[in-house]
Amino acid sequence: MLKRFNFLVSTIIICFLFLGFSYKGEERYVKVRRVIDGDTFVIENGSKKGERVRLIGIDAPETRRTARKEIGYYGVEAKEHLQAMLTGKNVKLVFDVGKKDRYGRLLAYVYLREKFVNAELVEQGYAVTYTLTPNVQYADFFVKLERQARQAKRGLWK
């Protein structure tokens, strides 16, 4: 009985530690080295390769063919737009609950001065809403922007 109790208490403590740990609201200022595609870019971090950042809550069409995906309609335009907006610029990364994805990329909401980059890409039709838990802070907002872009036939909705 005591072993079962100890196990239960240990399990509860571990759950509280994991559930209570969040990066939400943490900010970091960085310089953008290069853009990979319409929703991913590389930042300076002192290493030769830099560090990859994936924009939370959105998905831009693919810009290159892989084993699993084809080049997407409006993918090149999305990449070019993000390149023009971010390359060489200093941006603010704001984290939600989860800080990295399964590929080791930082997951962030990105701001260029006062411009909310994630929202801008959806609003202009360069990306669609793509929300994965636990990072859902702006999910409803992105859905609204995507609906407006679709109705106005902007970007990939032409």
PDB file of N, CA and C in Angstrom, residues 39-136:
ATOM      1  N   ASP A  39       7.510  30.044 -44.000  1.00  0.00           N
ATOM      2  CA  ASP A  39       7.181  29.995 -42.573  1.00  0.00           C
ATOM      3  C   ASP A  39       8.364  29.599 -41.687  1.00  0.00           C
ATOM      4  N   THR A  40       9.559  29.552 -42.264  1.00  0.00           N
ATOM      5  CA  THR A  40      10.746  29.139 -41.508  1.00  0.00           C
ATOM      6  C   THR A  40      11.944  29.998 -41.918  1.00  0.00           C
ATOM      7  N   PHE A  41      12.741  30.391 -40.922  1.00  0.00           N
ATOM      8  CA  PHE A  41      13.940  31.169 -41.211  1.00  0.00           C
ATOM      9  C   PHE A  41      15.042  30.810 -40.216  1.00  0.00           C
ATOM     10  N   VAL A  42      16.236  31.315 -40.478  1.00  0.00           N
ATOM     11  CA  VAL A  42      17.407  31.030 -39.638  1.00  0.00           C
ATOM     12  C   VAL A  42      17.853  32.327 -38.973  1.00  0.00           C
ATOM     13  N   ILE A  43      18.151  32.232 -37.670  1.00  0.00           N
ATOM     14  CA  ILE A  43      18.622  33.395 -36.923  1.00  0.00           C
ATOM     15  C   ILE A  43      20.087  33.224 -36.528  1.00  0.00           C
ATOM     16  N   GLU A  44      20.736  34.342 -36.268  1.00  0.00           N
ATOM     17  CA  GLU A  44      22.096  34.336 -35.751  1.00  0.00           C
ATOM     18  C   GLU A  44      22.064  33.849 -34.305  1.00  0.00           C
ATOM     19  N   ASN A  45      22.961  32.911 -33.980  1.00  0.00           N
ATOM     20  CA  ASN A  45      23.058  32.474 -32.584  1.00  0.00           C
ATOM     21  C   ASN A  45      24.512  32.207 -32.186  1.00  0.00           C
ATOM     22  N   GLY A  46      25.437  32.689 -33.011  1.00  0.00           N
ATOM     23  CA  GLY A  46      26.850  32.506 -32.709  1.00  0.00           C
ATOM     24  C   GLY A  46      27.447  31.255 -33.314  1.00  0.00           C
ATOM     25  N   SER A  47      26.619  30.367 -33.851  1.00  0.00           N
ATOM     26  CA  SER A  47      27.133  29.148 -34.472  1.00  0.00           C
ATOM     27  C   SER A  47      27.245  29.343 -35.984  1.00  0.00           C
ATOM     28  N   LYS A  48      27.935  28.427 -36.631  1.00  0.00           N
ATOM     29  CA  LYS A  48      28.122  28.510 -38.076  1.00  0.00           C
ATOM     30  C   LYS A  48      26.797  28.373 -38.842  1.00  0.00           C
ATOM     31  N   LYS A  49      25.930  27.477 -38.358  1.00  0.00           N
ATOM     32  CA  LYS A  49      24.654  27.211 -39.030  1.00  0.00           C
ATOM     33  C   LYS A  49      23.525  28.158 -38.632  1.00  0.00           C
ATOM     34  N   GLY A  50      23.596  28.737 -37.454  1.00  0.00           N
ATOM     35  CA  GLY A  50      22.481  29.519 -36.949  1.00  0.00           C
ATOM     36  C   GLY A  50      21.430  28.598 -36.353  1.00  0.00           C
ATOM     37  N   GLU A  51      20.278  29.148 -36.043  1.00  0.00           N
ATOM     38  CA  GLU A  51      19.204  28.363 -35.449  1.00  0.00           C
ATOM     39  C   GLU A  51      17.920  28.606 -36.236  1.00  0.00           C
ATOM     40  N   ARG A  52      17.185  27.535 -36.509  1.00  0.00           N
ATOM     41  CA  ARG A  52      15.941  27.631 -37.281  1.00  0.00           C
ATOM     42  C   ARG A  52      14.778  28.043 -36.396  1.00  0.00           C
ATOM     43  N   VAL A  53      13.910  28.885 -36.979  1.00  0.00           N
ATOM     44  CA  VAL A  53      12.704  29.347 -36.301  1.00  0.00           C
ATOM     45  C   VAL A  53      11.518  29.053 -37.208  1.00  0.00           C
ATOM     46  N   ARG A  54      10.480  28.454 -36.642  1.00  0.00           N
ATOM     47  CA  ARG A  54       9.238  28.147 -37.366  1.00  0.00           C
ATOM     48  C   ARG A  54       8.152  29.036 -36.798  1.00  0.00           C
ATOM     49  N   LEU A  55       7.444  29.746 -37.668  1.00  0.00           N
ATOM     50  CA  LEU A  55       6.369  30.629 -37.245  1.00  0.00           C
ATOM     51  C   LEU A  55       5.198  29.806 -36.708  1.00  0.00           C
ATOM     52  N   ILE A  56       4.731  30.137 -35.520  1.00  0.00           N
ATOM     53  CA  ILE A  56       3.630  29.411 -34.884  1.00  0.00           C
ATOM     54  C   ILE A  56       2.304  29.779 -35.538  1.00  0.00           C
ATOM     55  N   GLY A  57       1.457  28.767 -35.695  1.00  0.00           N
ATOM     56  CA  GLY A  57       0.070  29.001 -36.063  1.00  0.00           C
ATOM     57  C   GLY A  57      -0.221  29.162 -37.537  1.00  0.00           C
ATOM     58  N   ILE A  58       0.823  29.073 -38.370  1.00  0.00           N
ATOM     59  CA  ILE A  58       0.612  29.254 -39.804  1.00  0.00           C
ATOM     60  C   ILE A  58       1.368  28.197 -40.586  1.00  0.00           C
ATOM     61  N   ASP A  59       0.986  28.052 -41.853  1.00  0.00           N
ATOM     62  CA  ASP A  59       1.690  27.139 -42.750  1.00  0.00           C
ATOM     63  C   ASP A  59       1.694  27.753 -44.133  1.00  0.00           C
ATOM     64  N   ALA A  60       2.881  27.952 -44.679  1.00  0.00           N
ATOM     65  CA  ALA A  60       3.022  28.485 -46.035  1.00  0.00           C
ATOM     66  C   ALA A  60       3.234  27.319 -46.990  1.00  0.00           C
ATOM     67  N   PRO A  61       2.853  27.486 -48.253  1.00  0.00           N
ATOM     68  CA  PRO A  61       3.068  26.415 -49.227  1.00  0.00           C
ATOM     69  C   PRO A  61       4.558  26.080 -49.367  1.00  0.00           C
ATOM     70  N   GLU A  62       4.832  24.844 -49.734  1.00  0.00           N
ATOM     71  CA  GLU A  62       6.216  24.386 -49.896  1.00  0.00           C
ATOM     72  C   GLU A  62       6.892  25.089 -51.078  1.00  0.00           C
ATOM     73  N   THR A  63       8.206  25.313 -50.939  1.00  0.00           N
ATOM     74  CA  THR A  63       8.960  25.963 -52.016  1.00  0.00           C
ATOM     75  C   THR A  63       9.857  24.984 -52.763  1.00  0.00           C
ATOM     76  N   ARG A  64       9.980  23.778 -52.223  1.00  0.00           N
ATOM     77  CA  ARG A  64      10.799  22.770 -52.904  1.00  0.00           C
ATOM     78  C   ARG A  64      10.149  21.395 -52.728  1.00  0.00           C
ATOM     79  N   ARG A  65      10.416  20.551 -53.667  1.00  0.00           N
ATOM     80  CA  ARG A  65       9.847  19.202 -53.654  1.00  0.00           C
ATOM     81  C   ARG A  65      10.672  18.317 -52.720  1.00  0.00           C
ATOM     82  N   THR A  66       9.967  17.546 -51.900  1.00  0.00           N
ATOM     83  CA  THR A  66      10.632  16.583 -51.028  1.00  0.00           C
ATOM     84  C   THR A  66      10.004  15.219 -51.276  1.00  0.00           C
ATOM     85  N   ALA A  67      10.454  14.236 -50.534  1.00  0.00           N
ATOM     86  CA  ALA A  67       9.903  12.885 -50.684  1.00  0.00           C
ATOM     87  C   ALA A  67       8.429  12.835 -50.296  1.00  0.00           C
ATOM     88  N   ARG A  68       8.024  13.721 -49.379  1.00  0.00           N
ATOM     89  CA  ARG A  68       6.645  13.701 -48.899  1.00  0.00           C
ATOM     90  C   ARG A  68       5.763  14.795 -49.475  1.00  0.00           C
ATOM     91  N   LYS A  69       6.352  15.873 -49.997  1.00  0.00           N
ATOM     92  CA  LYS A  69       5.548  17.021 -50.421  1.00  0.00           C
ATOM     93  C   LYS A  69       5.984  17.559 -51.773  1.00  0.00           C
ATOM     94  N   GLU A  70       5.022  18.091 -52.479  1.00  0.00           N
ATOM     95  CA  GLU A  70       5.270  18.744 -53.765  1.00  0.00           C
ATOM     96  C   GLU A  70       5.402  20.259 -53.540  1.00  0.00           C
ATOM     97  N   ILE A  71       5.932  20.950 -54.538  1.00  0.00           N
ATOM     98  CA  ILE A  71       5.989  22.409 -54.484  1.00  0.00           C
ATOM     99  C   ILE A  71       4.552  22.926 -54.476  1.00  0.00           C
ATOM    100  N   GLY A  72       4.257  23.824 -53.556  1.00  0.00           N
ATOM    101  CA  GLY A  72       2.892  24.324 -53.397  1.00  0.00           C
ATOM    102  C   GLY A  72       2.640  25.586 -54.189  1.00  0.00           C
ATOM    103  N   TYR A  73       1.373  25.750 -54.583  1.00  0.00           N
ATOM    104  CA  TYR A  73       0.961  26.975 -55.258  1.00  0.00           C
ATOM    105  C   TYR A  73       1.215  28.161 -54.330  1.00  0.00           C
ATOM    106  N   TYR A  74       1.880  29.158 -54.823  1.00  0.00           N
ATOM    107  CA  TYR A  74       2.194  30.403 -54.133  1.00  0.00           C
ATOM    108  C   TYR A  74       3.306  30.250 -53.095  1.00  0.00           C
ATOM    109  N   GLY A  75       4.008  29.125 -53.127  1.00  0.00           N
ATOM    110  CA  GLY A  75       5.101  28.905 -52.182  1.00  0.00           C
ATOM    111  C   GLY A  75       6.293  29.818 -52.422  1.00  0.00           C
ATOM    112  N   VAL A  76       6.670  29.980 -53.678  1.00  0.00           N
ATOM    113  CA  VAL A  76       7.813  30.842 -54.010  1.00  0.00           C
ATOM    114  C   VAL A  76       7.506  32.287 -53.625  1.00  0.00           C
ATOM    115  N   GLU A  77       6.291  32.728 -53.910  1.00  0.00           N
ATOM    116  CA  GLU A  77       5.898  34.097 -53.560  1.00  0.00           C
ATOM    117  C   GLU A  77       5.917  34.309 -52.052  1.00  0.00           C
ATOM    118  N   ALA A  78       5.467  33.305 -51.296  1.00  0.00           N
ATOM    119  CA  ALA A  78       5.478  33.413 -49.834  1.00  0.00           C
ATOM    120  C   ALA A  78       6.905  33.540 -49.309  1.00  0.00           C
ATOM    121  N   LYS A  79       7.801  32.741 -49.846  1.00  0.00           N
ATOM    122  CA  LYS A  79       9.203  32.809 -49.427  1.00  0.00           C
ATOM    123  C   LYS A  79       9.808  34.170 -49.765  1.00  0.00           C
ATOM    124  N   GLU A  80       9.562  34.646 -50.974  1.00  0.00           N
ATOM    125  CA  GLU A  80      10.114  35.935 -51.389  1.00  0.00           C
ATOM    126  C   GLU A  80       9.587  37.073 -50.517  1.00  0.00           C
ATOM    127  N   HIS A  81       8.316  37.004 -50.164  1.00  0.00           N
ATOM    128  CA  HIS A  81       7.732  38.037 -49.301  1.00  0.00           C
ATOM    129  C   HIS A  81       8.401  38.029 -47.924  1.00  0.00           C
ATOM    130  N   LEU A  82       8.572  36.843 -47.348  1.00  0.00           N
ATOM    131  CA  LEU A  82       9.211  36.747 -46.036  1.00  0.00           C
ATOM    132  C   LEU A  82      10.679  37.171 -46.113  1.00  0.00           C
ATOM    133  N   GLN A  83      11.365  36.823 -47.207  1.00  0.00           N
ATOM    134  CA  GLN A  83      12.759  37.250 -47.383  1.00  0.00           C
ATOM    135  C   GLN A  83      12.861  38.769 -47.405  1.00  0.00           C
ATOM    136  N   ALA A  84      12.013  39.403 -48.190  1.00  0.00           N
ATOM    137  CA  ALA A  84      12.044  40.863 -48.293  1.00  0.00           C
ATOM    138  C   ALA A  84      11.739  41.520 -46.945  1.00  0.00           C
ATOM    139  N   MET A  85      10.857  40.901 -46.186  1.00  0.00           N
ATOM    140  CA  MET A  85      10.447  41.462 -44.907  1.00  0.00           C
ATOM    141  C   MET A  85      11.504  41.275 -43.819  1.00  0.00           C
ATOM    142  N   LEU A  86      12.179  40.085 -43.771  1.00  0.00           N
ATOM    143  CA  LEU A  86      12.989  39.748 -42.598  1.00  0.00           C
ATOM    144  C   LEU A  86      14.506  39.669 -42.786  1.00  0.00           C
ATOM    145  N   THR A  87      14.991  39.305 -43.951  1.00  0.00           N
ATOM    146  CA  THR A  87      16.425  39.031 -44.114  1.00  0.00           C
ATOM    147  C   THR A  87      17.290  40.206 -43.655  1.00  0.00           C
ATOM    148  N   GLY A  88      18.199  39.905 -42.726  1.00  0.00           N
ATOM    149  CA  GLY A  88      19.119  40.906 -42.202  1.00  0.00           C
ATOM    150  C   GLY A  88      18.534  41.818 -41.141  1.00  0.00           C
ATOM    151  N   LYS A  89      17.276  41.622 -40.810  1.00  0.00           N
ATOM    152  CA  LYS A  89      16.598  42.508 -39.856  1.00  0.00           C
ATOM    153  C   LYS A  89      16.623  41.911 -38.441  1.00  0.00           C
ATOM    154  N   ASN A  90      16.470  42.787 -37.462  1.00  0.00           N
ATOM    155  CA  ASN A  90      16.324  42.369 -36.070  1.00  0.00           C
ATOM    156  C   ASN A  90      14.841  42.207 -35.779  1.00  0.00           C
ATOM    157  N   VAL A  91      14.481  41.081 -35.187  1.00  0.00           N
ATOM    158  CA  VAL A  91      13.086  40.788 -34.884  1.00  0.00           C
ATOM    159  C   VAL A  91      12.959  40.350 -33.429  1.00  0.00           C
ATOM    160  N   LYS A  92      11.719  40.388 -32.960  1.00  0.00           N
ATOM    161  CA  LYS A  92      11.431  39.896 -31.618  1.00  0.00           C
ATOM    162  C   LYS A  92      10.691  38.573 -31.758  1.00  0.00           C
ATOM    163  N   LEU A  93      11.189  37.541 -31.082  1.00  0.00           N
ATOM    164  CA  LEU A  93      10.514  36.253 -31.010  1.00  0.00           C
ATOM    165  C   LEU A  93       9.757  36.211 -29.692  1.00  0.00           C
ATOM    166  N   VAL A  94       8.499  35.801 -29.753  1.00  0.00           N
ATOM    167  CA  VAL A  94       7.696  35.627 -28.547  1.00  0.00           C
ATOM    168  C   VAL A  94       7.225  34.180 -28.545  1.00  0.00           C
ATOM    169  N   PHE A  95       7.467  33.496 -27.437  1.00  0.00           N
ATOM    170  CA  PHE A  95       7.156  32.075 -27.343  1.00  0.00           C
ATOM    171  C   PHE A  95       5.801  31.845 -26.706  1.00  0.00           C
ATOM    172  N   ASP A  96       5.196  30.730 -27.072  1.00  0.00           N
ATOM    173  CA  ASP A  96       3.933  30.303 -26.478  1.00  0.00           C
ATOM    174  C   ASP A  96       4.279  29.206 -25.470  1.00  0.00           C
ATOM    175  N   VAL A  97       3.432  28.240 -25.278  1.00  0.00           N
ATOM    176  CA  VAL A  97       3.655  27.202 -24.274  1.00  0.00           C
ATOM    177  C   VAL A  97       4.854  26.327 -24.635  1.00  0.00           C
ATOM    178  N   GLY A  98       4.890  25.799 -25.859  1.00  0.00           N
ATOM    179  CA  GLY A  98       5.996  24.964 -26.313  1.00  0.00           C
ATOM    180  C   GLY A  98       7.024  25.786 -27.051  1.00  0.00           C
ATOM    181  N   LYS A  99       8.292  25.569 -26.767  1.00  0.00           N
ATOM    182  CA  LYS A  99       9.344  26.392 -27.359  1.00  0.00           C
ATOM    183  C   LYS A  99       9.962  25.776 -28.606  1.00  0.00           C
ATOM    184  N   LYS A 100       9.950  24.458 -28.743  1.00  0.00           N
ATOM    185  CA  LYS A 100      10.558  23.794 -29.902  1.00  0.00           C
ATOM    186  C   LYS A 100       9.630  22.727 -30.449  1.00  0.00           C
ATOM    187  N   ASP A 101       9.786  22.459 -31.747  1.00  0.00           N
ATOM    188  CA  ASP A 101       9.003  21.377 -32.351  1.00  0.00           C
ATOM    189  C   ASP A 101       9.843  20.105 -32.391  1.00  0.00           C
ATOM    190  N   ARG A 102       9.286  19.049 -32.954  1.00  0.00           N
ATOM    191  CA  ARG A 102       9.978  17.752 -32.959  1.00  0.00           C
ATOM    192  C   ARG A 102      11.235  17.749 -33.821  1.00  0.00           C
ATOM    193  N   TYR A 103      11.405  18.785 -34.647  1.00  0.00           N
ATOM    194  CA  TYR A 103      12.610  18.892 -35.477  1.00  0.00           C
ATOM    195  C   TYR A 103      13.668  19.777 -34.826  1.00  0.00           C
ATOM    196  N   GLY A 104      13.396  20.280 -33.627  1.00  0.00           N
ATOM    197  CA  GLY A 104      14.355  21.112 -32.921  1.00  0.00           C
ATOM    198  C   GLY A 104      14.298  22.583 -33.290  1.00  0.00           C
ATOM    199  N   ARG A 105      13.319  22.982 -34.106  1.00  0.00           N
ATOM    200  CA  ARG A 105      13.189  24.389 -34.486  1.00  0.00           C
ATOM    201  C   ARG A 105      12.510  25.168 -33.366  1.00  0.00           C
ATOM    202  N   LEU A 106      12.948  26.401 -33.162  1.00  0.00           N
ATOM    203  CA  LEU A 106      12.246  27.281 -32.234  1.00  0.00           C
ATOM    204  C   LEU A 106      10.875  27.578 -32.819  1.00  0.00           C
ATOM    205  N   LEU A 107       9.857  27.619 -31.983  1.00  0.00           N
ATOM    206  CA  LEU A 107       8.499  27.974 -32.398  1.00  0.00           C
ATOM    207  C   LEU A 107       8.196  29.348 -31.821  1.00  0.00           C
ATOM    208  N   ALA A 108       7.838  30.307 -32.694  1.00  0.00           N
ATOM    209  CA  ALA A 108       7.665  31.668 -32.185  1.00  0.00           C
ATOM    210  C   ALA A 108       6.646  32.472 -32.971  1.00  0.00           C
ATOM    211  N   TYR A 109       6.086  33.446 -32.262  1.00  0.00           N
ATOM    212  CA  TYR A 109       5.363  34.535 -32.894  1.00  0.00           C
ATOM    213  C   TYR A 109       6.444  35.575 -33.141  1.00  0.00           C
ATOM    214  N   VAL A 110       6.453  36.180 -34.315  1.00  0.00           N
ATOM    215  CA  VAL A 110       7.558  37.053 -34.703  1.00  0.00           C
ATOM    216  C   VAL A 110       7.045  38.467 -34.958  1.00  0.00           C
ATOM    217  N   TYR A 111       7.794  39.424 -34.426  1.00  0.00           N
ATOM    218  CA  TYR A 111       7.445  40.833 -34.597  1.00  0.00           C
ATOM    219  C   TYR A 111       8.615  41.572 -35.225  1.00  0.00           C
ATOM    220  N   LEU A 112       8.321  42.337 -36.263  1.00  0.00           N
ATOM    221  CA  LEU A 112       9.279  43.237 -36.897  1.00  0.00           C
ATOM    222  C   LEU A 112       8.792  44.638 -36.558  1.00  0.00           C
ATOM    223  N   ARG A 113       9.481  45.276 -35.617  1.00  0.00           N
ATOM    224  CA  ARG A 113       8.989  46.509 -34.999  1.00  0.00           C
ATOM    225  C   ARG A 113       7.581  46.250 -34.472  1.00  0.00           C
ATOM    226  N   GLU A 114       6.569  46.916 -34.968  1.00  0.00           N
ATOM    227  CA  GLU A 114       5.195  46.722 -34.480  1.00  0.00           C
ATOM    228  C   GLU A 114       4.410  45.718 -35.318  1.00  0.00           C
ATOM    229  N   LYS A 115       4.994  45.220 -36.399  1.00  0.00           N
ATOM    230  CA  LYS A 115       4.293  44.315 -37.308  1.00  0.00           C
ATOM    231  C   LYS A 115       4.342  42.879 -36.797  1.00  0.00           C
ATOM    232  N   PHE A 116       3.178  42.251 -36.683  1.00  0.00           N
ATOM    233  CA  PHE A 116       3.038  40.859 -36.265  1.00  0.00           C
ATOM    234  C   PHE A 116       3.175  40.013 -37.532  1.00  0.00           C
ATOM    235  N   VAL A 117       4.343  39.445 -37.757  1.00  0.00           N
ATOM    236  CA  VAL A 117       4.685  38.775 -39.006  1.00  0.00           C
ATOM    237  C   VAL A 117       3.770  37.579 -39.289  1.00  0.00           C
ATOM    238  N   ASN A 118       3.521  36.740 -38.309  1.00  0.00           N
ATOM    239  CA  ASN A 118       2.655  35.566 -38.499  1.00  0.00           C
ATOM    240  C   ASN A 118       1.305  36.007 -39.056  1.00  0.00           C
ATOM    241  N   ALA A 119       0.709  37.019 -38.436  1.00  0.00           N
ATOM    242  CA  ALA A 119      -0.596  37.518 -38.856  1.00  0.00           C
ATOM    243  C   ALA A 119      -0.538  38.146 -40.240  1.00  0.00           C
ATOM    244  N   GLU A 120       0.513  38.892 -40.517  1.00  0.00           N
ATOM    245  CA  GLU A 120       0.687  39.539 -41.816  1.00  0.00           C
ATOM    246  C   GLU A 120       0.675  38.509 -42.944  1.00  0.00           C
ATOM    247  N   LEU A 121       1.363  37.397 -42.757  1.00  0.00           N
ATOM    248  CA  LEU A 121       1.435  36.376 -43.804  1.00  0.00           C
ATOM    249  C   LEU A 121       0.065  35.757 -44.082  1.00  0.00           C
ATOM    250  N   VAL A 122      -0.718  35.521 -43.051  1.00  0.00           N
ATOM    251  CA  VAL A 122      -2.065  34.970 -43.236  1.00  0.00           C
ATOM    252  C   VAL A 122      -2.974  36.024 -43.864  1.00  0.00           C
ATOM    253  N   GLU A 123      -2.907  37.230 -43.350  1.00  0.00           N
ATOM    254  CA  GLU A 123      -3.768  38.317 -43.820  1.00  0.00           C
ATOM    255  C   GLU A 123      -3.551  38.632 -45.300  1.00  0.00           C
ATOM    256  N   GLN A 124      -2.300  38.523 -45.769  1.00  0.00           N
ATOM    257  CA  GLN A 124      -1.991  38.826 -47.168  1.00  0.00           C
ATOM    258  C   GLN A 124      -2.097  37.608 -48.081  1.00  0.00           C
ATOM    259  N   GLY A 125      -2.461  36.457 -47.515  1.00  0.00           N
ATOM    260  CA  GLY A 125      -2.668  35.263 -48.321  1.00  0.00           C
ATOM    261  C   GLY A 125      -1.404  34.496 -48.665  1.00  0.00           C
ATOM    262  N   TYR A 126      -0.331  34.707 -47.918  1.00  0.00           N
ATOM    263  CA  TYR A 126       0.909  33.960 -48.139  1.00  0.00           C
ATOM    264  C   TYR A 126       0.955  32.665 -47.329  1.00  0.00           C
ATOM    265  N   ALA A 127       0.049  32.526 -46.376  1.00  0.00           N
ATOM    266  CA  ALA A 127       0.022  31.345 -45.517  1.00  0.00           C
ATOM    267  C   ALA A 127      -1.413  31.084 -45.058  1.00  0.00           C
ATOM    268  N   VAL A 128      -1.630  29.867 -44.564  1.00  0.00           N
ATOM    269  CA  VAL A 128      -2.927  29.491 -44.000  1.00  0.00           C
ATOM    270  C   VAL A 128      -2.746  29.216 -42.511  1.00  0.00           C
ATOM    271  N   THR A 129      -3.859  29.156 -41.831  1.00  0.00           N
ATOM    272  CA  THR A 129      -3.840  28.839 -40.400  1.00  0.00           C
ATOM    273  C   THR A 129      -3.460  27.381 -40.211  1.00  0.00           C
ATOM    274  N   TYR A 130      -2.557  27.141 -39.252  1.00  0.00           N
ATOM    275  CA  TYR A 130      -2.113  25.780 -38.946  1.00  0.00           C
ATOM    276  C   TYR A 130      -1.777  25.734 -37.465  1.00  0.00           C
ATOM    277  N   THR A 131      -2.756  25.398 -36.664  1.00  0.00           N
ATOM    278  CA  THR A 131      -2.603  25.457 -35.215  1.00  0.00           C
ATOM    279  C   THR A 131      -2.421  24.069 -34.623  1.00  0.00           C
ATOM    280  N   LEU A 132      -1.376  23.923 -33.829  1.00  0.00           N
ATOM    281  CA  LEU A 132      -1.116  22.673 -33.108  1.00  0.00           C
ATOM    282  C   LEU A 132      -1.016  22.985 -31.629  1.00  0.00           C
ATOM    283  N   THR A 133      -1.710  22.197 -30.818  1.00  0.00           N
ATOM    284  CA  THR A 133      -1.601  22.393 -29.380  1.00  0.00           C
ATOM    285  C   THR A 133      -0.188  22.050 -28.934  1.00  0.00           C
ATOM    286  N   PRO A 134       0.330  22.703 -27.958  1.00  0.00           N
ATOM    287  CA  PRO A 134      -0.332  23.611 -27.029  1.00  0.00           C
ATOM    288  C   PRO A 134      -0.252  25.087 -27.444  1.00  0.00           C
ATOM    289  N   ASN A 135       0.331  25.382 -28.599  1.00  0.00           N
ATOM    290  CA  ASN A 135       0.552  26.770 -29.020  1.00  0.00           C
ATOM    291  C   ASN A 135      -0.654  27.308 -29.787  1.00  0.00           C
ATOM    292  N   VAL A 136      -1.669  27.733 -29.057  1.00  0.00           N
ATOM    293  CA  VAL A 136      -2.947  28.113 -29.667  1.00  0.00           C
ATOM    294  C   VAL A 136      -3.388  29.538 -29.328  1.00  0.00           C
TER     295      VAL A 136
END
